[in-house]
């Protein structure tokens, strides 16, 4: 790290959120945001696209490396502008307010509010299957868990962070224990792994690119600290470290767990398997273990739901600080010191999605494409800000600039192209949601002048 020492004073002039999050909080925020249901539910899809053990592990490693390169860029951006809002702020400063607004619009309404709704429904459906609940009761449970988790974060960022820390630690310990203990049981046979053979040639570059989509989905959330940077203590040091520590931990866990999956479940059986974690646990530890894993998946989803509710409202809050959102969303609660109105808006939006869009969890496949485009824009903002603001204080400079960020852009453009070919409908939906923000931007601009930067 280079640059001037001392705390960053680059918060938005109207931001009154206190800096209460520590390095541990921010690191575990990455863990809880990243490790949700993806590590259990996506391996079957990935194996179906690239039916080769070596390529599957390469895909998971590539996802970690690509995310790390993105984290290098975001570490510089997050310390350059240690504000609430993340990529909304970077694109606004690098290009134009409309660029920041559109990405902020998409991120808040489609990605974060949509993910909250999806996670709440997923949790309710999983618990409802155990309790024998009907569709109406499952929906009521989804609404209730959304309200309760939002209320927890409304009452204070420390409460939300504490809940996040506990669930993140439980996730890490459980997955590490599974990966460490499973090899001592007879069902795990590492000698069945084949890392060479004709299957490599059968897997096309396009198929590998499509396989990276569910992999990157499983890594989503690695940039969570940049959205709450104005609340992190010593952001010059702790924003970069939280990104690197959290992502490194998640990548290591993902590789270890997938290695156990591949050594436990024959590849033909893994292809298309809906829940690799449950199947592997049943094979290794017996039928009861499958039930335990199913319960753990629910806990994992609940932890990711809490992390998403902690992060998402900060985007709307940051946009409102600049006059680019609905009135009052920039207010903080007098006693709890949280962006209370933004949390309520986020909660109400998610509740509406739960009530109106029953099939929304399946439609959310488009969010991966949207996030790929948003992260490409982030890295482009790094170049633009280096050129436009060369004298601005940079406590951290992205390692490998300009070559590693360029590699990130090229790789993600390739992934985006593969997704357009393989999933054109979902990609079109993502672009449609993005463009739908334009009328609202014009409305906010005409309603009142932009607040000072």
CSV table of C-alpha atoms in Angstrom, one decimal:
chain,number,residue,atom,x,y,z
A,1,UNK,CA,0.0,0.0,0.0
A,2,UNK,CA,1.2,3.5,-0.8
A,3,UNK,CA,0.0,7.0,-0.3
A,4,UNK,CA,-0.6,9.4,2.5
A,5,UNK,CA,-1.0,8.0,6.0
A,6,UNK,CA,-3.9,8.6,8.3
A,7,UNK,CA,-7.6,8.2,8.2
A,8,UNK,CA,-9.5,8.9,5.0
A,9,UNK,CA,-11.6,12.1,5.0
A,10,UNK,CA,-13.2,11.5,1.7
A,11,UNK,CA,-16.7,10.7,2.9
A,12,UNK,CA,-19.7,12.4,1.2
A,13,UNK,CA,-20.1,15.7,3.0
A,14,UNK,CA,-23.7,14.8,4.0
A,15,UNK,CA,-22.9,11.2,5.2
A,16,UNK,CA,-23.5,10.9,8.9
A,17,UNK,CA,-23.2,7.1,9.3
A,18,UNK,CA,-20.6,6.3,12.1
A,19,UNK,CA,-17.5,4.2,11.4
A,20,UNK,CA,-18.3,1.2,13.6
A,21,UNK,CA,-17.3,-1.8,11.4
A,22,UNK,CA,-13.9,-3.5,12.1
A,23,UNK,CA,-11.6,-5.5,9.9
A,24,UNK,CA,-13.1,-8.7,11.2
A,25,UNK,CA,-16.6,-7.4,10.6
A,26,UNK,CA,-15.8,-6.5,7.0
A,27,UNK,CA,-13.9,-9.7,6.3
A,28,UNK,CA,-16.8,-11.8,7.6
A,29,UNK,CA,-19.2,-9.7,5.6
A,30,UNK,CA,-17.4,-11.0,2.5
A,31,UNK,CA,-17.6,-14.6,3.8
A,32,UNK,CA,-21.3,-14.4,4.6
A,33,UNK,CA,-22.1,-12.6,1.4
A,34,UNK,CA,-20.2,-15.1,-0.8
A,35,UNK,CA,-20.9,-18.4,0.9
A,36,UNK,CA,-24.7,-19.0,0.6
A,37,UNK,CA,-26.3,-21.8,-1.3
A,38,UNK,CA,-24.1,-21.7,-4.4
A,39,UNK,CA,-21.5,-24.1,-3.1
A,40,UNK,CA,-24.2,-26.7,-2.6
A,41,UNK,CA,-26.5,-26.1,-5.6
A,42,UNK,CA,-24.3,-25.1,-8.5
A,43,UNK,CA,-21.7,-28.0,-8.8
A,44,UNK,CA,-24.2,-30.2,-10.6
A,45,UNK,CA,-24.8,-27.5,-13.3
A,46,UNK,CA,-21.0,-26.9,-13.6
A,47,UNK,CA,-20.3,-30.6,-14.0
A,48,UNK,CA,-23.0,-30.8,-16.7
A,49,UNK,CA,-21.3,-28.0,-18.7
A,50,UNK,CA,-17.7,-29.3,-18.3
A,51,UNK,CA,-17.9,-33.0,-17.4
A,52,UNK,CA,-14.2,-33.3,-16.3
A,53,UNK,CA,-12.8,-33.2,-12.8
A,54,UNK,CA,-9.8,-31.1,-13.7
A,55,UNK,CA,-11.8,-28.6,-15.6
A,56,UNK,CA,-14.3,-28.3,-12.8
A,57,UNK,CA,-11.5,-27.4,-10.3
A,58,UNK,CA,-9.9,-25.1,-12.8
A,59,UNK,CA,-13.3,-23.3,-13.2
A,60,UNK,CA,-13.6,-22.8,-9.4
A,61,UNK,CA,-10.0,-21.6,-9.2
A,62,UNK,CA,-10.5,-19.3,-12.2
A,63,UNK,CA,-13.5,-17.8,-10.5
A,64,UNK,CA,-11.5,-17.1,-7.4
A,65,UNK,CA,-8.6,-15.6,-9.4
A,66,UNK,CA,-10.9,-13.4,-11.5
A,67,UNK,CA,-12.7,-12.2,-8.4
A,68,UNK,CA,-9.3,-11.4,-6.8
A,69,UNK,CA,-8.3,-9.3,-9.8
A,70,UNK,CA,-11.6,-7.5,-9.5
A,71,UNK,CA,-10.9,-7.1,-5.7
A,72,UNK,CA,-7.5,-5.5,-6.5
A,73,UNK,CA,-9.2,-2.8,-8.6
A,74,UNK,CA,-12.0,-2.3,-6.0
A,75,UNK,CA,-9.5,-2.0,-3.2
A,76,UNK,CA,-8.1,1.1,-4.9
A,77,UNK,CA,-11.5,2.4,-5.7
A,78,UNK,CA,-12.8,1.7,-2.2
A,79,UNK,CA,-9.9,3.7,-0.6
A,80,UNK,CA,-10.0,6.4,-3.2
A,81,UNK,CA,-13.7,7.0,-2.4
A,82,UNK,CA,-14.4,5.4,1.0
A,83,UNK,CA,-18.1,6.1,0.8
A,84,UNK,CA,-21.4,4.3,1.0
A,85,UNK,CA,-22.7,3.1,-2.4
A,86,UNK,CA,-19.7,1.3,-4.0
A,87,UNK,CA,-19.8,1.2,-7.8
A,88,UNK,CA,-22.5,3.9,-7.9
A,89,UNK,CA,-19.9,6.4,-6.6
A,90,UNK,CA,-17.0,5.2,-8.8
A,91,UNK,CA,-19.0,5.4,-12.1
A,92,UNK,CA,-20.4,8.7,-11.1
A,93,UNK,CA,-17.0,10.2,-10.5
A,94,UNK,CA,-15.2,8.5,-13.4
A,95,UNK,CA,-17.8,9.0,-16.2
A,96,UNK,CA,-21.1,10.8,-15.5
A,97,UNK,CA,-23.8,10.8,-12.9
A,98,UNK,CA,-26.1,8.9,-15.3
A,99,UNK,CA,-23.6,6.0,-15.4
A,100,UNK,CA,-23.5,5.8,-11.7
A,101,UNK,CA,-27.2,6.1,-11.4
A,102,UNK,CA,-28.0,3.3,-13.8
A,103,UNK,CA,-25.6,0.9,-12.2
A,104,UNK,CA,-26.9,1.9,-8.7
A,105,UNK,CA,-30.5,1.5,-9.9
A,106,UNK,CA,-29.8,-2.0,-11.3
A,107,UNK,CA,-27.7,-3.0,-8.2
A,108,UNK,CA,-30.3,-1.8,-5.7
A,109,UNK,CA,-33.6,-2.8,-7.2
A,110,UNK,CA,-32.7,-5.9,-9.3
A,111,UNK,CA,-29.6,-7.4,-7.7
A,112,UNK,CA,-29.9,-6.6,-4.0
A,113,UNK,CA,-33.7,-6.3,-3.5
A,114,UNK,CA,-34.2,-9.2,-5.8
A,115,UNK,CA,-31.6,-11.3,-4.0
A,116,UNK,CA,-33.3,-10.5,-0.7
A,117,UNK,CA,-36.6,-11.8,-2.1
A,118,UNK,CA,-35.0,-14.9,-3.6
A,119,UNK,CA,-33.1,-15.8,-0.4
A,120,UNK,CA,-36.2,-15.2,1.7
A,121,UNK,CA,-38.3,-17.5,-0.5
A,122,UNK,CA,-35.6,-20.1,-0.7
A,123,UNK,CA,-35.3,-20.2,3.1
A,124,UNK,CA,-39.1,-20.3,3.5
A,125,UNK,CA,-39.5,-23.1,0.9
A,126,UNK,CA,-36.7,-25.2,2.5
A,127,UNK,CA,-38.1,-24.8,6.0
A,128,UNK,CA,-41.6,-25.2,4.7
A,129,UNK,CA,-40.8,-28.6,3.2
A,130,UNK,CA,-39.6,-29.7,6.6
A,131,UNK,CA,-42.6,-28.4,8.5
A,132,UNK,CA,-45.1,-29.3,5.9
A,133,UNK,CA,-46.3,-25.8,5.1
A,134,UNK,CA,-48.6,-24.8,2.3
A,135,UNK,CA,-47.8,-22.2,-0.4
A,136,UNK,CA,-49.6,-19.4,1.5
A,137,UNK,CA,-47.7,-20.2,4.7
A,138,UNK,CA,-44.4,-20.4,2.9
A,139,UNK,CA,-45.0,-17.0,1.4
A,140,UNK,CA,-46.0,-15.6,4.9
A,141,UNK,CA,-42.8,-17.1,6.3
A,142,UNK,CA,-40.7,-15.4,3.5
A,143,UNK,CA,-42.3,-12.1,4.3
A,144,UNK,CA,-41.8,-12.5,8.0
A,145,UNK,CA,-38.1,-13.4,7.8
A,146,UNK,CA,-37.5,-10.4,5.5
A,147,UNK,CA,-39.2,-8.0,7.9
A,148,UNK,CA,-37.4,-9.5,11.0
A,149,UNK,CA,-33.9,-9.4,9.4
A,150,UNK,CA,-34.5,-5.9,8.1
A,151,UNK,CA,-35.6,-4.8,11.6
A,152,UNK,CA,-32.4,-6.3,13.1
A,153,UNK,CA,-30.3,-4.2,10.7
A,154,UNK,CA,-32.6,-1.2,11.3
A,155,UNK,CA,-31.8,-1.3,15.0
A,156,UNK,CA,-28.1,-0.9,14.5
A,157,UNK,CA,-25.2,-1.9,12.3
A,158,UNK,CA,-23.5,-3.6,15.2
A,159,UNK,CA,-26.5,-5.9,15.6
A,160,UNK,CA,-26.5,-6.8,12.0
A,161,UNK,CA,-22.7,-7.3,12.0
A,162,UNK,CA,-22.9,-9.5,15.0
A,163,UNK,CA,-25.5,-11.8,13.4
A,164,UNK,CA,-23.4,-11.8,10.2
A,165,UNK,CA,-20.2,-12.7,12.1
A,166,UNK,CA,-21.8,-15.6,13.9
A,167,UNK,CA,-23.3,-17.1,10.8
A,168,UNK,CA,-20.1,-16.6,8.8
A,169,UNK,CA,-18.0,-18.3,11.4
A,170,UNK,CA,-20.4,-21.2,11.5
A,171,UNK,CA,-20.3,-21.6,7.7
A,172,UNK,CA,-16.5,-21.6,7.6
A,173,UNK,CA,-16.1,-24.1,10.5
A,174,UNK,CA,-18.8,-26.5,9.2
A,175,UNK,CA,-17.4,-26.5,5.6
A,176,UNK,CA,-13.8,-26.9,6.8
A,177,UNK,CA,-14.8,-29.7,9.1
A,178,UNK,CA,-16.7,-31.5,6.3
A,179,UNK,CA,-13.6,-31.2,3.9
A,180,UNK,CA,-11.2,-32.3,6.6
A,181,UNK,CA,-13.2,-35.2,8.1
A,182,UNK,CA,-14.8,-36.7,4.9
A,183,UNK,CA,-11.6,-38.2,3.5
A,184,UNK,CA,-11.3,-40.5,6.4
A,185,UNK,CA,-14.5,-42.3,5.4
A,186,UNK,CA,-14.7,-45.0,2.7
A,187,UNK,CA,-17.0,-43.2,0.4
A,188,UNK,CA,-14.3,-40.7,-0.5
A,189,UNK,CA,-11.9,-42.1,-3.0
A,190,UNK,CA,-9.4,-39.6,-4.5
A,191,UNK,CA,-8.0,-42.2,-6.8
A,192,UNK,CA,-11.2,-42.0,-8.9
A,193,UNK,CA,-10.4,-38.4,-9.9
A,194,UNK,CA,-9.2,-38.1,-13.5
A,195,UNK,CA,-7.5,-34.9,-14.5
A,196,UNK,CA,-6.6,-35.9,-18.0
A,197,UNK,CA,-8.4,-37.6,-20.8
A,198,UNK,CA,-10.6,-36.9,-23.9
A,199,UNK,CA,-13.3,-35.1,-21.9
A,200,UNK,CA,-11.1,-32.0,-21.9
A,201,UNK,CA,-11.3,-31.8,-25.7
A,202,UNK,CA,-15.0,-32.4,-25.6
A,203,UNK,CA,-15.5,-29.3,-23.4
A,204,UNK,CA,-15.6,-26.3,-25.7
A,205,UNK,CA,-14.4,-22.8,-24.7
A,206,UNK,CA,-18.0,-21.6,-24.9
A,207,UNK,CA,-19.1,-24.4,-22.4
A,208,UNK,CA,-16.3,-23.4,-20.1
A,209,UNK,CA,-17.4,-19.8,-20.3
A,210,UNK,CA,-20.9,-20.8,-19.5
A,211,UNK,CA,-19.6,-22.9,-16.5
A,212,UNK,CA,-18.0,-19.7,-15.2
A,213,UNK,CA,-21.4,-18.1,-14.9
A,214,UNK,CA,-22.6,-20.3,-11.9
A,215,UNK,CA,-19.1,-20.2,-10.5
A,216,UNK,CA,-19.1,-16.4,-10.5
A,217,UNK,CA,-22.6,-16.5,-9.1
A,218,UNK,CA,-21.2,-18.5,-6.2
A,219,UNK,CA,-18.5,-15.9,-5.6
A,220,UNK,CA,-20.9,-12.9,-5.7
A,221,UNK,CA,-20.6,-10.7,-2.7
A,222,UNK,CA,-16.8,-10.5,-2.6
A,223,UNK,CA,-17.1,-6.7,-3.0
A,224,UNK,CA,-19.5,-6.2,-0.1
A,225,UNK,CA,-17.2,-4.0,2.0
A,226,UNK,CA,-16.9,-1.2,-0.7
A,227,UNK,CA,-20.7,-0.6,-0.3
A,228,UNK,CA,-20.3,0.1,3.4
A,229,UNK,CA,-16.8,1.8,3.2
A,230,UNK,CA,-18.0,4.9,5.0
A,231,UNK,CA,-18.8,2.8,8.1
A,232,UNK,CA,-15.5,0.8,8.2
A,233,UNK,CA,-12.9,1.9,10.6
A,234,UNK,CA,-9.5,2.9,9.0
A,235,UNK,CA,-10.8,2.2,5.5
A,236,UNK,CA,-7.3,2.9,4.0
A,237,UNK,CA,-6.1,-0.4,5.5
A,238,UNK,CA,-9.3,-2.4,6.2
A,239,UNK,CA,-11.1,-2.1,2.9
A,240,UNK,CA,-8.3,-3.8,0.9
A,241,UNK,CA,-7.5,-6.3,3.6
A,242,UNK,CA,-11.1,-7.4,4.1
A,243,UNK,CA,-11.5,-7.9,0.3
A,244,UNK,CA,-8.3,-10.1,0.1
A,245,UNK,CA,-8.8,-12.0,3.4
A,246,UNK,CA,-12.4,-12.8,2.8
A,247,UNK,CA,-12.1,-13.8,-0.8
A,248,UNK,CA,-9.0,-15.9,-0.1
A,249,UNK,CA,-10.8,-17.7,2.6
A,250,UNK,CA,-13.8,-18.4,0.4
A,251,UNK,CA,-11.7,-19.6,-2.5
A,252,UNK,CA,-9.8,-22.0,-0.4
A,253,UNK,CA,-13.0,-23.4,1.1
A,254,UNK,CA,-14.6,-23.8,-2.3
A,255,UNK,CA,-11.7,-25.7,-3.7
A,256,UNK,CA,-11.5,-28.1,-0.7
A,257,UNK,CA,-15.2,-28.8,-0.7
A,258,UNK,CA,-15.4,-29.4,-4.5
A,259,UNK,CA,-12.5,-31.8,-4.3
A,260,UNK,CA,-14.5,-33.8,-1.8
A,261,UNK,CA,-17.5,-33.7,-4.0
A,262,UNK,CA,-15.6,-35.0,-7.0
A,263,UNK,CA,-14.0,-37.8,-4.9
A,264,UNK,CA,-17.3,-38.8,-3.5
A,265,UNK,CA,-19.9,-38.5,-6.3
A,266,UNK,CA,-19.1,-40.2,-9.6
A,267,UNK,CA,-19.0,-37.6,-12.3
A,268,UNK,CA,-22.0,-39.0,-14.3
A,269,UNK,CA,-24.1,-38.8,-11.1
A,270,UNK,CA,-22.8,-35.3,-10.3
A,271,UNK,CA,-24.0,-33.9,-13.7
A,272,UNK,CA,-27.2,-32.0,-13.1
A,273,UNK,CA,-27.4,-33.0,-9.5
A,274,UNK,CA,-29.6,-30.4,-7.7
A,275,UNK,CA,-27.8,-30.5,-4.3
A,276,UNK,CA,-24.2,-31.8,-4.4
A,277,UNK,CA,-23.7,-31.0,-0.7
A,278,UNK,CA,-26.6,-33.0,0.5
A,279,UNK,CA,-25.7,-36.0,-1.8
A,280,UNK,CA,-22.1,-36.0,-0.7
A,281,UNK,CA,-22.9,-35.8,3.0
A,282,UNK,CA,-25.4,-38.7,2.6
A,283,UNK,CA,-22.8,-40.8,0.8
A,284,UNK,CA,-20.1,-40.1,3.4
A,285,UNK,CA,-21.9,-40.0,6.7
A,286,UNK,CA,-25.3,-41.6,6.1
A,287,UNK,CA,-28.9,-40.5,5.6
A,288,UNK,CA,-29.0,-38.4,8.8
A,289,UNK,CA,-26.1,-36.3,7.5
A,290,UNK,CA,-28.2,-35.3,4.5
A,291,UNK,CA,-30.8,-33.8,6.8
A,292,UNK,CA,-28.1,-32.0,8.8
A,293,UNK,CA,-26.7,-30.5,5.5
A,294,UNK,CA,-30.2,-29.4,4.5
A,295,UNK,CA,-30.5,-27.6,7.8
A,296,UNK,CA,-27.1,-26.1,7.3
A,297,UNK,CA,-28.1,-24.8,3.9
A,298,UNK,CA,-31.0,-23.0,5.5
A,299,UNK,CA,-28.7,-21.4,8.0
A,300,UNK,CA,-26.3,-20.4,5.3
A,301,UNK,CA,-29.1,-18.8,3.3
A,302,UNK,CA,-30.2,-16.9,6.3
A,303,UNK,CA,-26.7,-15.6,6.9
A,304,UNK,CA,-26.5,-14.4,3.3
A,305,UNK,CA,-29.9,-12.8,3.6
A,306,UNK,CA,-28.7,-10.8,6.6
A,307,UNK,CA,-25.5,-9.7,4.8
A,308,UNK,CA,-27.5,-8.7,1.8
A,309,UNK,CA,-29.9,-6.6,3.8
A,310,UNK,CA,-26.9,-5.0,5.6
A,311,UNK,CA,-25.3,-3.9,2.3
A,312,UNK,CA,-28.1,-3.2,-0.2
A,313,UNK,CA,-29.7,-0.2,1.5
A,314,UNK,CA,-26.4,1.8,1.4
A,315,UNK,CA,-26.7,2.0,-2.4
A,316,UNK,CA,-30.1,3.8,-2.2
A,317,UNK,CA,-28.8,5.9,0.7
A,318,UNK,CA,-25.7,7.0,-1.3
A,319,UNK,CA,-27.9,7.9,-4.4
A,320,UNK,CA,-30.2,9.9,-2.2
A,321,UNK,CA,-27.3,11.9,-0.8
A,322,UNK,CA,-26.8,13.2,-4.3
A,323,UNK,CA,-30.4,13.9,-4.9
A,324,UNK,CA,-30.8,10.9,-7.3
A,325,UNK,CA,-33.3,9.0,-5.3
A,326,UNK,CA,-36.7,9.5,-3.6
A,327,UNK,CA,-36.9,12.2,-0.9
A,328,UNK,CA,-36.0,11.2,2.7
A,329,UNK,CA,-34.0,8.1,1.8
A,330,UNK,CA,-30.8,9.9,2.9
A,331,UNK,CA,-32.0,10.2,6.5
A,332,UNK,CA,-30.4,8.3,9.3
A,333,UNK,CA,-32.2,7.2,12.4
A,334,UNK,CA,-31.5,9.5,15.3
A,335,UNK,CA,-31.0,6.8,17.9
A,336,UNK,CA,-29.8,3.8,15.9
A,337,UNK,CA,-27.5,5.7,13.5
A,338,UNK,CA,-28.5,3.5,10.6
A,339,UNK,CA,-29.9,4.5,7.1
A,340,UNK,CA,-33.4,3.6,8.4
A,341,UNK,CA,-35.5,4.9,5.5
A,342,UNK,CA,-33.3,3.2,3.0
A,343,UNK,CA,-33.6,-0.1,4.9
A,344,UNK,CA,-37.4,0.3,4.9
A,345,UNK,CA,-37.4,1.0,1.2
A,346,UNK,CA,-35.3,-2.1,0.6
A,347,UNK,CA,-37.5,-4.2,2.7
A,348,UNK,CA,-40.8,-3.0,1.1
A,349,UNK,CA,-39.3,-3.6,-2.4
A,350,UNK,CA,-38.3,-7.1,-1.5
A,351,UNK,CA,-41.7,-7.8,0.1
A,352,UNK,CA,-43.4,-6.6,-3.2
A,353,UNK,CA,-41.2,-9.0,-5.2
A,354,UNK,CA,-42.1,-11.8,-2.9
A,355,UNK,CA,-45.9,-11.1,-3.3
A,356,UNK,CA,-46.0,-10.3,-7.0
A,357,UNK,CA,-43.3,-12.4,-8.7
A,358,UNK,CA,-43.8,-16.0,-7.6
A,359,UNK,CA,-41.3,-17.3,-10.2
A,360,UNK,CA,-38.8,-14.5,-9.5
A,361,UNK,CA,-36.1,-16.9,-8.0
A,362,UNK,CA,-35.8,-18.6,-11.4
A,363,UNK,CA,-35.8,-15.3,-13.3
A,364,UNK,CA,-32.9,-14.1,-11.2
A,365,UNK,CA,-30.4,-15.9,-13.5
A,366,UNK,CA,-30.0,-12.6,-15.3
A,367,UNK,CA,-28.4,-11.0,-12.3
A,368,UNK,CA,-25.1,-12.7,-13.0
A,369,UNK,CA,-24.9,-11.1,-16.4
A,370,UNK,CA,-25.8,-7.7,-14.9
A,371,UNK,CA,-23.1,-8.1,-12.3
A,372,UNK,CA,-20.5,-9.1,-14.9
A,373,UNK,CA,-21.3,-5.9,-16.8
A,374,UNK,CA,-21.2,-3.8,-13.6
A,375,UNK,CA,-17.8,-5.1,-12.6
A,376,UNK,CA,-16.4,-4.5,-16.0
A,377,UNK,CA,-17.6,-0.9,-15.6
A,378,UNK,CA,-15.9,-0.7,-12.2
A,379,UNK,CA,-12.6,-1.7,-13.6
A,380,UNK,CA,-13.0,0.8,-16.5
A,381,UNK,CA,-13.7,3.4,-13.9
A,382,UNK,CA,-10.2,2.6,-12.4
A,383,UNK,CA,-8.6,3.6,-15.6
A,384,UNK,CA,-10.7,6.7,-16.0
A,385,UNK,CA,-10.0,7.9,-12.5
A,386,UNK,CA,-6.2,7.3,-12.9
A,387,UNK,CA,-6.4,9.5,-16.0
A,388,UNK,CA,-8.8,12.2,-14.7
A,389,UNK,CA,-7.6,12.4,-11.1
A,390,UNK,CA,-3.9,11.5,-11.1
A,391,UNK,CA,-3.2,13.7,-8.0
A,392,UNK,CA,-5.9,12.4,-5.8
A,393,UNK,CA,-4.7,10.6,-2.7
A,394,UNK,CA,-4.5,6.8,-3.2
A,395,UNK,CA,-3.9,4.9,0.0
A,396,UNK,CA,-3.8,1.7,-2.1
A,397,UNK,CA,-2.8,1.2,-5.7
A,398,UNK,CA,-4.1,-1.8,-7.6
A,399,UNK,CA,-1.4,-4.5,-8.0
A,400,UNK,CA,-0.6,-5.3,-11.6
A,401,UNK,CA,-2.1,-2.1,-13.1
A,402,UNK,CA,-2.7,-1.7,-16.0
A,403,UNK,CA,-2.2,-5.4,-17.1
A,404,UNK,CA,-4.2,-7.3,-14.5
A,405,UNK,CA,-7.3,-5.0,-14.8
A,406,UNK,CA,-7.1,-5.4,-18.6
A,407,UNK,CA,-7.0,-9.2,-18.2
A,408,UNK,CA,-10.1,-8.9,-15.9
A,409,UNK,CA,-12.0,-6.9,-18.5
A,410,UNK,CA,-11.1,-9.2,-21.4
A,411,UNK,CA,-12.0,-12.4,-19.4
A,412,UNK,CA,-15.3,-10.9,-18.3
A,413,UNK,CA,-16.2,-9.7,-21.8
A,414,UNK,CA,-15.6,-13.3,-22.9
A,415,UNK,CA,-17.9,-14.6,-20.1
A,416,UNK,CA,-20.5,-12.0,-21.0
A,417,UNK,CA,-20.3,-13.1,-24.7
A,418,UNK,CA,-20.7,-16.8,-23.7
A,419,UNK,CA,-23.7,-15.9,-21.6
A,420,UNK,CA,-25.3,-13.9,-24.5
A,421,UNK,CA,-25.0,-16.9,-26.7
A,422,UNK,CA,-26.1,-19.5,-24.1
A,423,UNK,CA,-28.7,-17.4,-22.2
A,424,UNK,CA,-29.9,-14.6,-24.5
A,425,UNK,CA,-33.3,-14.1,-22.8
A,426,UNK,CA,-31.7,-13.6,-19.3
A,427,UNK,CA,-29.1,-11.2,-20.7
A,428,UNK,CA,-31.9,-9.2,-22.5
A,429,UNK,CA,-33.8,-8.9,-19.2
A,430,UNK,CA,-30.7,-7.6,-17.4
A,431,UNK,CA,-30.2,-4.9,-20.0
A,432,UNK,CA,-33.9,-4.1,-20.0
A,433,UNK,CA,-33.8,-3.5,-16.2
A,434,UNK,CA,-30.8,-1.3,-16.6
A,435,UNK,CA,-32.3,0.9,-19.3
A,436,UNK,CA,-35.6,1.1,-17.3
A,437,UNK,CA,-33.8,3.4,-14.9
A,438,UNK,CA,-33.3,6.2,-17.5
A,439,UNK,CA,-36.8,7.8,-17.0
A,440,UNK,CA,-36.3,7.8,-13.2
A,441,UNK,CA,-32.9,9.5,-13.7
A,442,UNK,CA,-34.5,12.3,-15.7
A,443,UNK,CA,-37.2,12.6,-13.1
A,444,UNK,CA,-34.7,13.0,-10.2
A,445,UNK,CA,-32.5,15.4,-12.2
A,446,UNK,CA,-35.5,17.7,-13.1
A,447,UNK,CA,-37.0,17.5,-9.6
A,448,UNK,CA,-34.0,19.1,-7.9
A,449,UNK,CA,-30.4,20.1,-8.6
A,450,UNK,CA,-27.7,17.5,-7.9
A,451,UNK,CA,-26.1,17.8,-4.4
A,452,UNK,CA,-22.4,18.7,-4.3
A,453,UNK,CA,-20.0,15.9,-4.7
